[in-house]
Tab-separated table of C-alpha atoms and ligand atoms in Angstrom:
chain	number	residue	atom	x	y	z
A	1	UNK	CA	0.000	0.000	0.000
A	2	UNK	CA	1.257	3.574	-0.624
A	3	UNK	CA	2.209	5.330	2.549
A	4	UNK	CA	-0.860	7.943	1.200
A	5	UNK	CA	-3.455	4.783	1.755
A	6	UNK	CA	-1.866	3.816	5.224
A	7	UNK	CA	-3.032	7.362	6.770
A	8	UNK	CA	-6.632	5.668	6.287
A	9	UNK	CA	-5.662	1.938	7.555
A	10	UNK	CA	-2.517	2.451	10.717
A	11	UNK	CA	-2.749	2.253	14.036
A	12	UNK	CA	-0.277	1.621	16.934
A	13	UNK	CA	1.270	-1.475	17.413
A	14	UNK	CA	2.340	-2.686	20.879
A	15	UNK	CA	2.657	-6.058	20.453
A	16	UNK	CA	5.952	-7.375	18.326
A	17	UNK	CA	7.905	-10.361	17.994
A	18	UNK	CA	10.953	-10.389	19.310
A	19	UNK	CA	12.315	-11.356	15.879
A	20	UNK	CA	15.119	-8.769	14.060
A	21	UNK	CA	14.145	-7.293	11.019
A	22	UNK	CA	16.185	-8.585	8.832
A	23	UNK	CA	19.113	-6.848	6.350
A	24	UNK	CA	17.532	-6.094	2.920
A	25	UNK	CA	14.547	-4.001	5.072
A	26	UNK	CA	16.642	-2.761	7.542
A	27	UNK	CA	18.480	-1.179	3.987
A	28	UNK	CA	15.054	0.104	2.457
A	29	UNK	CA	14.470	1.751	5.683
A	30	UNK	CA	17.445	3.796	6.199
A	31	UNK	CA	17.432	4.109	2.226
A	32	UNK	CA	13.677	6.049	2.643
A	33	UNK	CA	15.362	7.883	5.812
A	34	UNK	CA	17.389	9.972	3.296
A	35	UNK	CA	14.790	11.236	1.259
A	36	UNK	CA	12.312	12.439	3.917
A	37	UNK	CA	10.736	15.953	3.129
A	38	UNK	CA	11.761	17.998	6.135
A	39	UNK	CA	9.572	21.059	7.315
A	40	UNK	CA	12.330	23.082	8.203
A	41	UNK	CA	15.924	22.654	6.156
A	42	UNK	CA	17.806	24.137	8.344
A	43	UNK	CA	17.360	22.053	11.183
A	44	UNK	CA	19.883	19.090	12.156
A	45	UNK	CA	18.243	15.841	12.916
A	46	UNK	CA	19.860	12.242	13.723
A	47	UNK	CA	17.699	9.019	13.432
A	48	UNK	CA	19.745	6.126	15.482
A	49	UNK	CA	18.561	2.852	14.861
A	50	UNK	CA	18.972	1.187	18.377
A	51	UNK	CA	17.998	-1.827	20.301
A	52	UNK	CA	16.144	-1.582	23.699
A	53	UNK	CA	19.083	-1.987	25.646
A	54	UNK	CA	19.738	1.341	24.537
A	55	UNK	CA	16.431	3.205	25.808
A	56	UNK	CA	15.486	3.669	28.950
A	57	UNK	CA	11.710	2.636	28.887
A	58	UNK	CA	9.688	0.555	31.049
A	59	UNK	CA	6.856	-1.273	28.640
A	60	UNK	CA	4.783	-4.472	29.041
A	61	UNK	CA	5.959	-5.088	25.684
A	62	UNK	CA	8.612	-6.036	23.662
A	63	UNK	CA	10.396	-4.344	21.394
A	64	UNK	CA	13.225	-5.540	19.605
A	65	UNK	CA	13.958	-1.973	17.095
A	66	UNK	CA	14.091	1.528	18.051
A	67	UNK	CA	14.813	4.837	16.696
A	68	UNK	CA	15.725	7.349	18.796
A	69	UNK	CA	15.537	11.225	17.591
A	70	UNK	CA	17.596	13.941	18.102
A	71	UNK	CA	17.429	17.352	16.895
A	72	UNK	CA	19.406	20.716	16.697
A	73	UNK	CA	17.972	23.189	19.553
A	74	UNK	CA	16.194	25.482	17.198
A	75	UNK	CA	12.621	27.243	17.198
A	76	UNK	CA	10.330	24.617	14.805
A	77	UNK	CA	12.536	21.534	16.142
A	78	UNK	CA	9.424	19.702	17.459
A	79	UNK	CA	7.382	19.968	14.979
A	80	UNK	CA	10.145	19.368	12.176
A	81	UNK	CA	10.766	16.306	14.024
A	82	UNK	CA	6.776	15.069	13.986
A	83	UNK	CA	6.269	15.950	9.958
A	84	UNK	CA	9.879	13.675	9.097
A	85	UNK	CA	9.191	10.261	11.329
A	86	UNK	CA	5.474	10.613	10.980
A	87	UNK	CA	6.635	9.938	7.076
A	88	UNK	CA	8.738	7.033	8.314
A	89	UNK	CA	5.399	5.806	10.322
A	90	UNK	CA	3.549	5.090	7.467
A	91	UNK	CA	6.650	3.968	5.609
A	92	UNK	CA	7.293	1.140	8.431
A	93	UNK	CA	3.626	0.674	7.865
A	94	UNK	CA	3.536	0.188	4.676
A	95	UNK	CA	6.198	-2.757	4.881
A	96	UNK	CA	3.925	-4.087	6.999
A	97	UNK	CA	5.634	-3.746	10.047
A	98	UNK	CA	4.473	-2.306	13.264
A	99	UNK	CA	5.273	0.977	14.927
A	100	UNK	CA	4.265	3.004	18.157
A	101	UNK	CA	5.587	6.738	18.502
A	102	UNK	CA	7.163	6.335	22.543
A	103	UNK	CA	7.111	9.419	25.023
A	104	UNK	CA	7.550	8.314	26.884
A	105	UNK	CA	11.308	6.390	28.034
A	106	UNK	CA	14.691	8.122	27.177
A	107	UNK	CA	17.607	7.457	25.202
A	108	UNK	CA	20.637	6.663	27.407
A	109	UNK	CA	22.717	9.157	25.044
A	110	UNK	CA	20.855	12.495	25.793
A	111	UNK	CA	22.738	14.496	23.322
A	112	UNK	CA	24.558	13.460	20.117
A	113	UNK	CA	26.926	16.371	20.069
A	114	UNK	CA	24.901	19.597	19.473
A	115	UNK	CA	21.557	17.581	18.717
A	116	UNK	CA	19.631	16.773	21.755
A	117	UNK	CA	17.092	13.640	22.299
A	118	UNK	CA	13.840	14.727	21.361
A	119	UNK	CA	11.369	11.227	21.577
A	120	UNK	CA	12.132	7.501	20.114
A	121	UNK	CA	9.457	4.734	18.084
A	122	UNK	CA	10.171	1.146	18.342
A	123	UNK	CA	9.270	-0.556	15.497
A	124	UNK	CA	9.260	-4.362	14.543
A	125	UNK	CA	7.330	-7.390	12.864
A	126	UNK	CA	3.842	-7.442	14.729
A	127	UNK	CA	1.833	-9.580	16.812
A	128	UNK	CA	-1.856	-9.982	15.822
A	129	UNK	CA	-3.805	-7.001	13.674
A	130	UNK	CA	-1.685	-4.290	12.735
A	131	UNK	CA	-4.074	-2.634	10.145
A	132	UNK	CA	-7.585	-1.028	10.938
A	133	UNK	CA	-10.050	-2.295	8.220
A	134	UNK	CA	-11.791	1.128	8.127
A	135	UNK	CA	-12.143	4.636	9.168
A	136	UNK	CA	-14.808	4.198	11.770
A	137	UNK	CA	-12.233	2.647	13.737
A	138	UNK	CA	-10.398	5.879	14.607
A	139	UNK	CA	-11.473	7.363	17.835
A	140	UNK	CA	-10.999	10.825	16.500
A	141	UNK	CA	-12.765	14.254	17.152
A	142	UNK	CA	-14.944	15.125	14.061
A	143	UNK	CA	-13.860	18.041	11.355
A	144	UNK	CA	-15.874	20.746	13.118
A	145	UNK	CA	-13.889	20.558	16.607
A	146	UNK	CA	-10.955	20.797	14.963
A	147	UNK	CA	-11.516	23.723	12.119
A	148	UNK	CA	-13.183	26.951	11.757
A	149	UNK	CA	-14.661	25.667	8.460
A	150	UNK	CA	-15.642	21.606	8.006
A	151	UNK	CA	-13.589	20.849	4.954
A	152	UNK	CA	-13.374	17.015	3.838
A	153	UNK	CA	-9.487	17.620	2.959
A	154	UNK	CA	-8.487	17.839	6.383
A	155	UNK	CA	-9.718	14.546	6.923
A	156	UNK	CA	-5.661	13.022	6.687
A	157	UNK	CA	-4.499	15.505	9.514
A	158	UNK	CA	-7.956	14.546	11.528
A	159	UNK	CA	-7.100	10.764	11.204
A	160	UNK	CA	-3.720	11.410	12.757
A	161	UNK	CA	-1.783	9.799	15.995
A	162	UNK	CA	-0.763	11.915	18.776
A	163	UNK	CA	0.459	11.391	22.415
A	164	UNK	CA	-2.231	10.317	24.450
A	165	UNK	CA	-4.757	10.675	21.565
A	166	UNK	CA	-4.718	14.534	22.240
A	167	UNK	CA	-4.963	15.752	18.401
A	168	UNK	CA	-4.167	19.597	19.855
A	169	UNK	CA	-4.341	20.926	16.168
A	170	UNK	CA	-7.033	23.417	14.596
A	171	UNK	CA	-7.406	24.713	11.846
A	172	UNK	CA	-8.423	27.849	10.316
A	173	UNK	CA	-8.849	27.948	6.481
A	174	UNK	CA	-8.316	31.095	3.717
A	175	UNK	CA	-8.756	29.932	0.402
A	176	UNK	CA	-6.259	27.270	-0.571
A	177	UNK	CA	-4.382	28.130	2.620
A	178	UNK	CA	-4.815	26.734	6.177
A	179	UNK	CA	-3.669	28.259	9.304
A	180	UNK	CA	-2.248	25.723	11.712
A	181	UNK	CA	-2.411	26.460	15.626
A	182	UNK	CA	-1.406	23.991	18.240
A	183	UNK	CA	-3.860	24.015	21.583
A	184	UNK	CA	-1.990	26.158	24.834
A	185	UNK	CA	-0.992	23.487	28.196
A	186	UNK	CA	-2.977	25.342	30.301
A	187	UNK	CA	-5.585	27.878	30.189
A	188	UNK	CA	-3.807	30.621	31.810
A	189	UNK	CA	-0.724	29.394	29.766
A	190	UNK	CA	0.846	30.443	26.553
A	191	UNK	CA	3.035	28.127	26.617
A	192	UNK	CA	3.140	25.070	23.508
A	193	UNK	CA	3.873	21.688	24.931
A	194	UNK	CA	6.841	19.766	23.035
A	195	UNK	CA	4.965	16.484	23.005
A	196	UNK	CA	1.954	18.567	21.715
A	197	UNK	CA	3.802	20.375	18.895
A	198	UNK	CA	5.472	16.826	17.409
A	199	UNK	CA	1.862	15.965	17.355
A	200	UNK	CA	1.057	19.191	15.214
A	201	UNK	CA	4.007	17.993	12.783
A	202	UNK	CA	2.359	14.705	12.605
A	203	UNK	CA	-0.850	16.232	11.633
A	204	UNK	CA	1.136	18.023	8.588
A	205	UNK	CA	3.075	15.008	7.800
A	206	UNK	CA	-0.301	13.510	6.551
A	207	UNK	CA	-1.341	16.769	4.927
A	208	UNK	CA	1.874	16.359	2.937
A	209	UNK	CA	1.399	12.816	2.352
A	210	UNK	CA	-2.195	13.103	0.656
A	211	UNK	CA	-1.043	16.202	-1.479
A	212	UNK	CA	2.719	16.058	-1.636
A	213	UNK	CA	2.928	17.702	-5.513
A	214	UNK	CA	1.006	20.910	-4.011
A	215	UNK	CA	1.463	21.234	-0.186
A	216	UNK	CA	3.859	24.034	0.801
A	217	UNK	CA	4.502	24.947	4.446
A	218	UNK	CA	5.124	28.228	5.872
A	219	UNK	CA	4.872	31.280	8.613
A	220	UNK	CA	2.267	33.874	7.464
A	221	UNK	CA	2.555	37.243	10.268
A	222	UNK	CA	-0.838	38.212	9.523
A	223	UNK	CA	-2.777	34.642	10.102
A	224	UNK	CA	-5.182	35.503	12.859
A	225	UNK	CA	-5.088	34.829	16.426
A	226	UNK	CA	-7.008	32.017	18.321
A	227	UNK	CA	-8.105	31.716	21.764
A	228	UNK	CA	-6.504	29.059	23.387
A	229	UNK	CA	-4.138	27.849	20.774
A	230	UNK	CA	-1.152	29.147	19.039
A	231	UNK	CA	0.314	29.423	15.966
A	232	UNK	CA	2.415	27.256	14.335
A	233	UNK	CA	2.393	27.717	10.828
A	234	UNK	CA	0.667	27.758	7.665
A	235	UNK	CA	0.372	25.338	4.615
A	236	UNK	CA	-1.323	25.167	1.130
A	237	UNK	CA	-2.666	22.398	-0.670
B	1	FMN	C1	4.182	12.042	20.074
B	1	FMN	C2	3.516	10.738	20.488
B	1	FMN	C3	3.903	10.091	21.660
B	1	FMN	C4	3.316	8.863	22.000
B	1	FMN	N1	3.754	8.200	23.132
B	1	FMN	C5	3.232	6.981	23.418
B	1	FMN	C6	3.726	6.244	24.537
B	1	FMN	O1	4.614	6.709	25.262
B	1	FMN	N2	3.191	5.019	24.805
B	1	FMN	C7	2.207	4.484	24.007
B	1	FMN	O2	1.779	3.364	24.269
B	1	FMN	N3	1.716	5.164	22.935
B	1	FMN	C8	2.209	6.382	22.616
B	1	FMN	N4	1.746	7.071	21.519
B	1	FMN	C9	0.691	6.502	20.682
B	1	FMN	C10	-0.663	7.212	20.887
B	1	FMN	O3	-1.218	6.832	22.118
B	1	FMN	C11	-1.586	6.882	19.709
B	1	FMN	O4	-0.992	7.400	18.530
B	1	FMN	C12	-2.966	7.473	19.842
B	1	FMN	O5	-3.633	6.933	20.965
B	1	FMN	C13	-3.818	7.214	18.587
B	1	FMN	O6	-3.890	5.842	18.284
B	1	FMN	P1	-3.359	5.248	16.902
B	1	FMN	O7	-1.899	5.623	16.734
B	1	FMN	O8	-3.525	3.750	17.026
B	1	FMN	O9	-4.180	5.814	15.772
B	1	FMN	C14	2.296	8.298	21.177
B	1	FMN	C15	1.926	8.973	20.005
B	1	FMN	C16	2.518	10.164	19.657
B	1	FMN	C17	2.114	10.824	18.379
């Protein structure tokens, strides 16, 4: 399946094997890794592909593969690092492996040089169902909590994962272009969570995905302000 048909079909897997993946995908893996679209260029990332020796995470479950993330400290770094492995997410998908976006845990290596650890995924060969047969399996708000104006071609960013099933995105639409904003921790807060904001990048990783000839992501000063959330950028489609 093409990684734009798995945005309607993943979920995440936390049951694997404790079989290794083997060579030949291990190579088509950190082959696709090179030719992710990033949403900001000129921030560093590192992908290491590590076993769970290597993370510091308590799970019920096994998990044979991780990737932990790191990323240059710069404004846009969560975000950036959402929109690039949520591509790998449906990638692994695709394959027909499993994958589960971890929060939580830590890498043992907290910085690789100037990049700091920003979140890890295990990944591996699954245990049981892996795919969802149809969209009325996603527990997901519905298009008018999340935008100003129900539009149908949101429906990849509605579908997508996000720590603890938060989906903090909202969207306010001008034409072709939509106005992204990222819900604030606290009311009395201005303040974006990290976890939240890799979420938002997730979201735009599947706006990408279903419209990757046209989308084009960037930071309009005059989008407008809205209560409660703030702004992370805008995209057209
Ligand atoms: C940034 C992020 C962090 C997550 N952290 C965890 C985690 O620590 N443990 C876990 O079991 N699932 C984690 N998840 C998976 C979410 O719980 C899951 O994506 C969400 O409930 C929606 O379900 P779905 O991915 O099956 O569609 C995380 C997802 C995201 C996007």
């Amino acid at each position: 399946m093409s990684l734009e048909e798995m945005i309607y079909k993943r979920k995440s897997t936390r049951s694997f094997t404790d079989e290794n993946i083997d060579a030949k995908t291990m190579d088509k893996i950190k082959e696709f890794c090179t030719n992710i679209k990033p949403l900001y260029d000129d921030i560093e990332i590192f992908a290491d592909f590590v076993s769970k020796k290597d993370v510091k995470c308590v799970l019920p479950w096994k998990t044979p593969q991780m990737i932990t993330i790191y990323s240059e400290e710069k404004e846009g770094m969560y975000e950036n690092v959402g929109f690039i492995f949520q591509q790998l997410d449906l990638y692994l998908q695709s394959l027909e492996l499993g994958v589960c976006w971890l929060g939580i845990g830590k890498s043992k290596e907290d910085r690789k040089g100037k990049l700091k650890y920003v979140i890890m995924m295990a990944f591996g060969y699954p245990k049981g169902e892996r795919c969802r047969s149809s969209v009325s399996e996603f527990k997901r708000k519905p298009l008018c909590e999340i935008a100003l104006k129900e539009n149908k071609r949101l429906e990849p960013a509605r579908l997508a994962p996000s720590s603890v099933n938060s989906q903090p995105w909202y969207f306010v639409q001008s034409g072709n272009t939509f106005h992204t904003y990222c819900v604030q921790k606290g009311i009395f807060s201005k303040v974006l969570g990290s976890m939240n904001l890799i979420d938002v990048g997730i979201c735009l990783a599947h706006m990408y995905v279903a419209n990757s000839e046209k989308f084009k992501f960037f930071k309009d000063e005059n989008a407008p302000l809205k209560k409660g959330y703030g702004y992370v950028g805008s995209f057209v489609i």
